[in-house]
Amino acid sequence: MPPAAPSWLSLDHVWLPYAQMATAPLPLPVVGATGVRIELADGRGLIDGIASWWTACHGYGHPHIRAAVAAQLDKLPHVMFAGLAHEPGYTLAARLATLLPGDLEHAFFSESGSVAVEIALKMAVQFWKNRGEERHAFIAFRHGYHGDTLGALSVTDPASGFHDALAAYRTVQRFAELPRTAVERAEFERVLAAQCHEVAAVIVEPLVQGAGGMRFHDAETLAFIRAACDRHGLLLIADEIMTGFGRTGRMVACAEAAVVPDIICLSKALTGGTLPLAATVAGTRVFDAFRSDRFDDAFMHGPTFMGNPLACAAANASLDLFEREPRLQQVAAIAAQLAAELEPCRALPGVVDVRVKGAIGVVQLATNQASALRPAFVTRGVWVRPFGDVVYLAPAFTIEREDLATLTAAVREVVTEWSQSSRGHG
Ligand SMILES: *Cc1c(COP(=O)(O)O)cnc(C)c1O
């Protein structure tokens, strides 16, 4: 007999994310996590294929991050960021300025990705206001995802399955196709020319659109978007909340296209998956538009837990690990292994595409019900969370070859079973 479920596990008082609470199954109770393994209350272990929404890039419980957070906990767990300063926050801001391309040198801290996007949108609107222009629209891309708060959901493609219910609350925005082909580029150029006086900024997830379906575009497309923004005098916001910190093979995805956005949003892997933290980092042009002798030109935002010292200590420790350990080589090795081991899925009936970018491997299916495959992965001792039409892996960069092979084997098996049974049903 398996051990009974823990007594605290009930849905009486907890409201789950992205869940229909009338039918949501009980989540799996977790009692620990080390490296790439999640330990369940009943003693089973799961190999994590998605690193807790791509945050735990060094695996769970990395000793260097734990030690840094423990030391900070002894000194100063939290203090407000207004009027008071602490070393981990100021050091982190300076390290981000060094790490990021171009003149992205002014970090505004918050505690989640969606809020980092809100801050970027507010910065863009006020950038123009401080220069005497009213611009309230944004151009975002089909299949893009930028978060769940009202501003962020406004620039998230409703067709990607998020936020249809809140359509009436969307602020002014336009959705464009990613300008990949000559025709799409001409159309994008036309939209920018027609609307550039109302548009505050273009917002894009560089190279990989994550929660909207793990769709990739190339560096040339990103460079085209930057050049088009320049031609029409628009700001470019790069939402690197998913792609930042090595996931696509570089520290930031923009670097692959030699693109410097005007504002970049970072979160997810910023603390190595340890604590919530985000940064909205502005370039000089944006920052300077807020500096004047008028207080009204100042940026009015200040989250209570802004720059939390524990989270900043975790982020600094995570950056140490990127400096000391061969993370980007590990990502390249993961990419090669994912490409080789997921490739056999391509031949299966019902598989639309197999693609790999950095430490992201995707098998796209001809169904929008890929989430139905979740239990089959748990049965195989792995944690993989298909959604929409994709089964994807985005593991910790420290994953061992054999563990990654277990994950890719599970994907091949589950997708093969699905392919056979869905064919069987005609
Ligand atoms: C996860 C994500 C967000 C939202 O971050 P939260 O911390 O969940 O609010 C925004 N943009 C992208 C690209 C993301 O992947």
Coordinates of C-alpha atoms and ligand atoms in Angstrom, one line a residue:
M1 CA 0.0 0.0 0.0
P2 CA 1.4 3.4 -0.9
P3 CA 1.6 5.9 2.1
A4 CA -1.5 8.0 2.6
A5 CA -1.5 11.5 1.1
P6 CA -0.3 14.1 3.5
S7 CA -3.0 15.6 5.8
W8 CA -2.5 19.1 4.5
L9 CA -3.1 18.2 0.9
S10 CA -6.6 19.4 0.0
L11 CA -8.2 21.9 -2.4
D12 CA -10.5 23.5 0.2
H13 CA -8.5 26.7 0.6
V14 CA -5.9 26.8 -2.2
W15 CA -6.7 28.3 -5.6
L16 CA -4.4 26.7 -8.2
P17 CA -2.8 28.4 -11.3
Y18 CA -4.4 28.0 -14.7
A19 CA -6.9 25.4 -13.3
Q20 CA -10.6 24.7 -13.5
M21 CA -11.1 24.2 -9.8
A22 CA -14.2 22.2 -10.3
T23 CA -12.3 19.4 -12.0
A24 CA -8.6 20.0 -11.2
P25 CA -6.8 16.9 -9.9
L26 CA -4.9 17.1 -6.7
P27 CA -1.3 18.3 -7.3
L28 CA 1.5 15.9 -6.4
P29 CA 2.8 16.6 -2.9
V30 CA 6.6 17.4 -2.9
V31 CA 8.8 17.1 0.1
G32 CA 12.2 18.0 -1.4
A33 CA 14.2 18.6 -4.5
T34 CA 17.9 18.2 -5.2
G35 CA 19.7 18.5 -8.5
V36 CA 17.2 17.5 -11.2
R37 CA 15.2 15.3 -8.8
I38 CA 11.8 16.2 -7.2
E39 CA 11.0 14.0 -4.2
L40 CA 7.4 13.1 -3.7
A41 CA 5.7 12.5 -0.3
D42 CA 5.1 8.9 -1.2
G43 CA 8.9 8.3 -1.7
R44 CA 8.9 8.4 -5.5
G45 CA 11.4 10.6 -7.3
L46 CA 10.7 12.5 -10.5
I47 CA 13.4 13.7 -12.9
D48 CA 12.4 17.3 -13.6
G49 CA 12.3 18.0 -17.4
I50 CA 11.2 21.7 -17.1
A51 CA 13.2 23.0 -14.1
S52 CA 10.1 24.5 -12.5
W53 CA 9.1 26.7 -15.4
W54 CA 12.7 27.1 -16.5
T55 CA 13.9 28.8 -13.3
A56 CA 16.1 26.2 -11.7
C57 CA 19.0 26.4 -14.2
H58 CA 21.6 25.0 -11.8
G59 CA 19.3 22.3 -10.5
Y60 CA 17.6 22.5 -7.1
G61 CA 19.4 23.3 -4.0
H62 CA 22.7 24.3 -5.5
P63 CA 25.1 24.5 -2.5
H64 CA 26.6 27.8 -3.6
I65 CA 23.2 29.5 -3.8
R66 CA 22.0 28.0 -0.6
A67 CA 25.1 29.2 1.3
A68 CA 24.7 32.7 -0.1
V69 CA 21.0 32.9 0.9
A70 CA 21.8 31.4 4.3
A71 CA 24.5 34.0 4.9
Q72 CA 22.2 36.8 3.8
L73 CA 19.4 35.5 6.0
D74 CA 21.7 35.9 9.0
K75 CA 22.6 39.4 8.1
L76 CA 19.5 41.0 6.6
P77 CA 16.5 39.1 5.1
H78 CA 14.8 42.3 4.0
V79 CA 14.8 46.0 4.2
M80 CA 12.9 48.5 2.1
F81 CA 14.7 49.8 -1.0
A82 CA 13.5 53.4 -0.8
G83 CA 15.9 55.6 1.2
L84 CA 17.9 52.5 2.4
A85 CA 20.4 50.5 0.4
H86 CA 22.0 47.1 0.7
E87 CA 25.1 45.6 -0.9
P88 CA 23.5 42.6 -2.7
G89 CA 21.0 44.8 -4.6
Y90 CA 23.5 47.4 -5.7
T91 CA 26.1 44.7 -6.6
L92 CA 23.5 42.8 -8.6
A93 CA 22.5 46.0 -10.6
A94 CA 26.1 46.6 -11.4
R95 CA 26.7 43.0 -12.5
L96 CA 23.6 43.0 -14.7
A97 CA 24.9 46.2 -16.4
T98 CA 28.2 44.5 -17.1
L99 CA 26.5 41.3 -18.4
L100 CA 23.9 42.9 -20.6
P101 CA 24.7 44.2 -24.1
G102 CA 25.1 47.8 -25.0
D103 CA 23.9 50.5 -22.6
L104 CA 21.4 48.5 -20.7
E105 CA 22.7 49.8 -17.4
H106 CA 19.8 50.9 -15.2
A107 CA 18.1 48.1 -13.3
F108 CA 14.7 48.6 -11.7
F109 CA 13.9 45.6 -9.4
S110 CA 10.6 43.9 -8.8
E111 CA 9.5 40.4 -7.7
S112 CA 7.9 38.8 -10.7
G113 CA 8.1 38.6 -14.5
S114 CA 4.7 40.1 -15.1
V115 CA 5.5 43.1 -12.9
A116 CA 8.8 43.5 -14.7
V117 CA 6.7 43.7 -17.9
E118 CA 4.3 46.2 -16.4
I119 CA 7.2 48.3 -15.4
A120 CA 8.7 48.2 -18.9
L121 CA 5.3 49.2 -20.4
K122 CA 5.0 52.1 -17.9
M123 CA 8.5 53.2 -18.7
A124 CA 7.8 53.2 -22.4
V125 CA 4.6 55.3 -22.1
Q126 CA 6.2 57.8 -19.7
F127 CA 9.3 58.0 -21.9
W128 CA 7.1 59.6 -24.5
K129 CA 5.1 61.7 -22.1
N130 CA 8.2 63.2 -20.6
R131 CA 9.1 64.2 -24.1
G132 CA 5.7 65.8 -24.6
E133 CA 4.0 63.0 -26.6
E134 CA 1.0 60.9 -25.7
R135 CA 1.6 57.3 -26.9
H136 CA -0.5 54.5 -25.4
A137 CA -0.4 51.6 -27.9
F138 CA 2.0 48.7 -28.0
I139 CA 2.8 46.4 -30.9
A140 CA 3.2 42.7 -29.8
F141 CA 3.4 39.5 -31.7
R142 CA 1.1 36.6 -32.5
H143 CA 1.8 33.7 -30.1
G144 CA 3.5 36.0 -27.6
Y145 CA 3.2 35.7 -23.9
H146 CA 4.2 38.4 -21.5
G147 CA 2.5 37.6 -18.2
D148 CA -0.8 37.6 -16.4
T149 CA -1.3 41.1 -14.9
L150 CA -3.6 43.5 -16.8
G151 CA -0.9 45.4 -18.7
A152 CA 1.1 42.2 -19.5
L153 CA -2.0 40.3 -20.6
S154 CA -2.8 43.2 -22.9
V155 CA 0.3 42.4 -24.9
T156 CA -0.2 38.6 -24.7
D157 CA -1.8 37.1 -27.8
P158 CA -5.4 36.1 -26.8
A159 CA -5.2 33.3 -29.4
S160 CA -2.4 31.6 -27.4
G161 CA -5.1 30.4 -24.9
F162 CA -4.4 32.9 -22.1
H163 CA -6.7 35.7 -21.1
D164 CA -9.6 35.4 -23.5
A165 CA -12.0 36.0 -20.6
L166 CA -10.5 39.5 -19.9
A167 CA -10.5 40.8 -23.5
A168 CA -12.5 43.9 -22.4
Y169 CA -9.7 45.0 -20.0
R170 CA -7.0 45.0 -22.6
T171 CA -5.2 48.3 -23.0
V172 CA -4.5 49.6 -26.5
Q173 CA -2.4 47.1 -28.4
R174 CA -1.9 45.6 -31.9
F175 CA -0.8 42.2 -32.8
A176 CA 1.6 41.6 -35.7
E177 CA 3.0 38.5 -37.3
L178 CA 6.6 38.0 -36.5
P179 CA 8.2 39.5 -39.6
R180 CA 10.0 36.3 -40.9
T181 CA 9.2 36.4 -44.7
A182 CA 9.6 39.2 -47.1
V183 CA 5.8 39.6 -47.2
E184 CA 5.5 39.7 -43.4
R185 CA 8.4 42.2 -43.3
A186 CA 6.7 44.5 -45.7
E187 CA 3.4 44.3 -43.7
F188 CA 5.2 45.0 -40.4
E189 CA 6.9 48.0 -42.0
R190 CA 3.5 49.2 -43.2
V191 CA 1.9 48.8 -39.7
L192 CA 4.8 50.7 -38.1
A193 CA 4.6 53.5 -40.6
A194 CA 0.9 53.9 -40.2
Q195 CA 0.8 53.7 -36.4
C196 CA 4.2 54.9 -35.2
H197 CA 2.8 58.1 -33.7
E198 CA 0.5 56.2 -31.3
V199 CA 2.8 53.4 -30.5
A200 CA 5.1 53.6 -27.4
A201 CA 7.0 50.4 -28.0
V202 CA 7.3 47.0 -29.7
I203 CA 7.5 44.1 -27.3
V204 CA 9.1 40.8 -28.3
E205 CA 10.3 37.6 -26.7
P206 CA 13.7 37.3 -28.5
L207 CA 14.2 34.0 -30.5
V208 CA 11.8 31.9 -28.4
Q209 CA 8.1 32.6 -27.7
G210 CA 7.7 30.5 -24.6
A211 CA 4.3 30.0 -23.0
G212 CA 2.5 30.8 -26.3
G213 CA 3.8 27.6 -27.8
M214 CA 7.6 27.3 -27.7
R215 CA 7.9 28.8 -31.2
F216 CA 11.3 29.9 -32.5
H217 CA 12.4 32.7 -34.9
D218 CA 15.9 33.4 -36.1
A219 CA 18.3 36.1 -35.2
E220 CA 17.8 37.8 -38.5
T221 CA 14.1 38.3 -37.7
L222 CA 15.0 39.9 -34.4
A223 CA 17.5 42.1 -36.0
F224 CA 14.9 43.2 -38.6
I225 CA 12.5 44.1 -35.7
R226 CA 15.2 46.2 -34.1
A227 CA 16.0 48.0 -37.4
A228 CA 12.4 48.6 -38.1
C229 CA 11.9 50.2 -34.6
D230 CA 14.9 52.4 -35.3
R231 CA 13.5 53.5 -38.7
H232 CA 10.2 54.5 -37.1
G233 CA 11.7 55.9 -33.9
L234 CA 10.0 53.3 -31.6
L235 CA 11.3 51.7 -28.4
L236 CA 12.0 48.0 -28.4
I237 CA 11.2 46.0 -25.2
A238 CA 12.9 42.6 -25.0
D239 CA 11.0 40.2 -22.7
E240 CA 13.9 37.8 -21.9
I241 CA 12.1 36.5 -18.8
M242 CA 12.2 33.0 -20.3
T243 CA 15.2 33.3 -22.7
G244 CA 17.6 35.1 -20.3
F245 CA 20.5 33.4 -18.5
G246 CA 21.6 30.8 -21.0
R247 CA 18.4 29.1 -22.0
T248 CA 18.9 29.7 -25.7
G249 CA 22.7 29.2 -25.6
R250 CA 23.8 32.8 -24.8
M251 CA 23.5 34.8 -21.6
V252 CA 20.7 36.7 -23.3
A253 CA 19.0 35.7 -26.6
C254 CA 19.4 39.3 -28.0
A255 CA 23.1 38.8 -28.1
E256 CA 22.8 36.2 -30.9
A257 CA 21.4 38.9 -33.1
A258 CA 23.7 41.6 -31.8
V259 CA 20.5 43.4 -30.9
V260 CA 20.4 45.9 -28.0
P261 CA 16.8 46.6 -26.9
D262 CA 15.8 49.8 -25.2
I263 CA 14.4 47.9 -22.2
I264 CA 15.0 44.3 -21.2
C265 CA 12.9 42.3 -18.7
L266 CA 14.6 39.5 -16.7
S267 CA 13.2 37.1 -14.1
K268 CA 12.7 33.3 -14.1
A269 CA 16.3 32.0 -13.9
L270 CA 17.6 35.3 -12.4
T271 CA 17.9 33.7 -8.9
G272 CA 18.6 30.2 -10.2
G273 CA 15.0 29.3 -9.3
T274 CA 15.6 30.0 -5.6
L275 CA 13.6 33.1 -4.8
P276 CA 11.2 35.5 -6.7
L277 CA 13.0 38.4 -8.3
A278 CA 12.8 40.4 -11.5
A279 CA 14.6 43.3 -13.1
T280 CA 13.5 45.7 -15.8
V281 CA 16.8 47.1 -17.2
A282 CA 16.7 50.4 -19.2
G283 CA 19.2 51.8 -21.7
T284 CA 20.6 55.3 -21.4
R285 CA 18.1 56.9 -23.8
V286 CA 15.1 55.7 -21.7
F287 CA 16.8 56.4 -18.4
D288 CA 17.8 59.9 -19.4
A289 CA 14.2 60.8 -20.4
F290 CA 13.2 60.5 -16.7
R291 CA 16.1 62.7 -15.4
S292 CA 15.1 66.4 -15.2
D293 CA 14.5 69.2 -12.8
R294 CA 10.8 68.3 -12.7
F295 CA 9.6 65.7 -10.1
D296 CA 6.7 64.8 -12.4
D297 CA 9.2 63.3 -14.9
A298 CA 10.3 60.7 -12.3
F299 CA 9.3 57.0 -12.6
M300 CA 6.5 56.3 -10.0
H301 CA 6.8 52.7 -9.0
G302 CA 8.1 51.0 -5.9
P303 CA 7.2 47.4 -5.0
T304 CA 7.3 46.7 -1.2
F305 CA 9.7 43.9 -1.6
M306 CA 11.7 45.6 -4.3
G307 CA 15.3 44.3 -4.5
N308 CA 14.8 41.8 -1.6
P309 CA 18.3 41.1 -0.2
L310 CA 17.8 37.3 0.0
A311 CA 16.7 37.2 -3.7
C312 CA 19.5 39.5 -4.7
A313 CA 22.0 37.3 -2.9
A314 CA 20.7 34.3 -4.7
A315 CA 20.9 36.1 -8.0
N316 CA 24.5 37.1 -7.3
A317 CA 25.4 33.5 -6.4
S318 CA 23.7 32.3 -9.6
L319 CA 25.8 34.8 -11.7
D320 CA 28.9 33.4 -9.9
L321 CA 28.0 29.9 -11.1
F322 CA 27.6 31.2 -14.7
E323 CA 31.1 32.7 -14.3
R324 CA 32.8 29.7 -12.7
E325 CA 31.1 26.7 -14.3
P326 CA 30.8 25.9 -18.0
R327 CA 27.0 26.5 -18.2
L328 CA 26.9 27.6 -21.8
Q329 CA 28.9 24.6 -22.9
Q330 CA 26.4 22.5 -21.0
V331 CA 23.6 24.1 -22.8
A332 CA 25.3 23.4 -26.2
A333 CA 25.7 19.7 -25.1
I334 CA 22.0 19.5 -24.1
A335 CA 21.0 21.0 -27.4
A336 CA 22.9 18.4 -29.3
Q337 CA 21.5 15.6 -27.2
L338 CA 17.9 16.9 -27.5
A339 CA 18.2 17.2 -31.2
A340 CA 19.5 13.6 -31.6
E341 CA 17.1 12.0 -29.2
L342 CA 13.9 13.8 -30.1
E343 CA 14.4 13.6 -33.8
P344 CA 12.8 10.1 -34.1
C345 CA 9.5 11.7 -33.1
R346 CA 9.4 13.5 -36.4
A347 CA 8.4 10.4 -38.3
L348 CA 5.4 9.7 -36.0
P349 CA 2.0 10.3 -37.5
G350 CA 0.4 13.4 -35.8
V351 CA 3.8 15.0 -35.0
V352 CA 3.9 18.4 -36.7
D353 CA 7.4 19.5 -35.8
V354 CA 10.5 18.7 -33.7
R355 CA 12.7 21.6 -32.9
V356 CA 15.5 22.5 -30.5
K357 CA 17.0 25.8 -29.4
G358 CA 19.6 25.8 -26.7
A359 CA 18.3 23.8 -23.7
I360 CA 14.7 23.8 -25.1
G361 CA 13.5 20.7 -27.0
V362 CA 10.0 20.7 -28.5
V363 CA 7.8 18.1 -30.1
Q364 CA 4.7 19.8 -31.6
L365 CA 1.6 17.7 -32.0
A366 CA -1.5 18.0 -34.2
T367 CA -3.7 18.4 -31.1
N368 CA -4.5 21.2 -28.7
Q369 CA -4.9 18.7 -25.9
A370 CA -1.3 17.8 -25.2
S371 CA -1.9 18.5 -21.5
A372 CA -3.8 15.2 -21.5
L373 CA -0.4 13.5 -21.7
R374 CA 0.8 14.8 -18.3
P375 CA -0.1 11.7 -16.2
A376 CA 1.8 9.4 -18.7
F377 CA 5.0 11.2 -17.8
V378 CA 4.6 10.9 -14.0
T379 CA 4.0 7.2 -14.5
R380 CA 7.4 7.0 -16.2
G381 CA 9.1 8.9 -13.3
V382 CA 9.6 12.2 -15.0
W383 CA 8.1 15.7 -14.6
V384 CA 7.1 17.0 -18.0
R385 CA 4.2 19.4 -18.5
P386 CA 2.8 19.5 -22.0
F387 CA 0.5 22.3 -22.9
G388 CA -1.4 23.5 -26.0
D389 CA 0.1 21.6 -28.9
V390 CA 3.5 21.0 -27.4
V391 CA 5.5 18.5 -25.4
Y392 CA 8.7 20.2 -24.4
L393 CA 11.8 19.8 -22.3
A394 CA 13.7 22.7 -20.7
P395 CA 15.8 21.0 -18.0
A396 CA 18.4 22.4 -15.6
F397 CA 21.7 23.0 -17.4
T398 CA 23.5 20.7 -14.9
I399 CA 21.5 17.7 -15.9
E400 CA 23.5 14.5 -16.5
R401 CA 23.5 12.8 -19.9
E402 CA 21.7 9.7 -18.5
D403 CA 19.0 11.7 -16.9
L404 CA 18.4 13.7 -20.1
A405 CA 18.3 10.4 -22.0
T406 CA 15.6 9.2 -19.5
L407 CA 13.6 12.4 -20.3
T408 CA 13.9 12.1 -24.0
A409 CA 13.0 8.4 -23.9
A410 CA 9.9 9.3 -22.0
V411 CA 8.9 11.9 -24.6
R412 CA 9.5 9.4 -27.4
E413 CA 7.4 6.7 -25.6
V414 CA 4.5 9.0 -24.6
V415 CA 4.3 10.6 -28.0
T416 CA 4.5 7.2 -29.8
E417 CA 1.6 5.9 -27.6
W418 CA -0.4 9.0 -28.4
S419 CA 0.4 8.8 -32.1
Q420 CA -0.8 5.1 -32.2
S421 CA -3.9 5.6 -30.1
S422 CA -5.0 8.8 -31.9
R423 CA -4.5 7.1 -35.2
G424 CA -6.5 4.1 -33.9
H425 CA -9.4 6.4 -33.2
G426 CA -9.2 7.6 -36.8
Ligands
LIG1 C1 7.0 33.6 -17.2 C2 7.0 34.7 -18.2 C3 6.4 36.0 -17.8 C4 5.7 36.2 -16.5 O1 6.5 36.0 -15.4 P1 5.8 35.7 -14.0 O2 6.9 35.7 -13.0 O3 5.1 34.4 -14.1 O4 4.9 36.9 -13.7 C5 6.5 37.0 -18.7 N1 7.1 36.8 -19.9 C6 7.7 35.7 -20.3 C7 8.4 35.6 -21.6 C8 7.6 34.6 -19.4 O5 8.2 33.4 -19.8

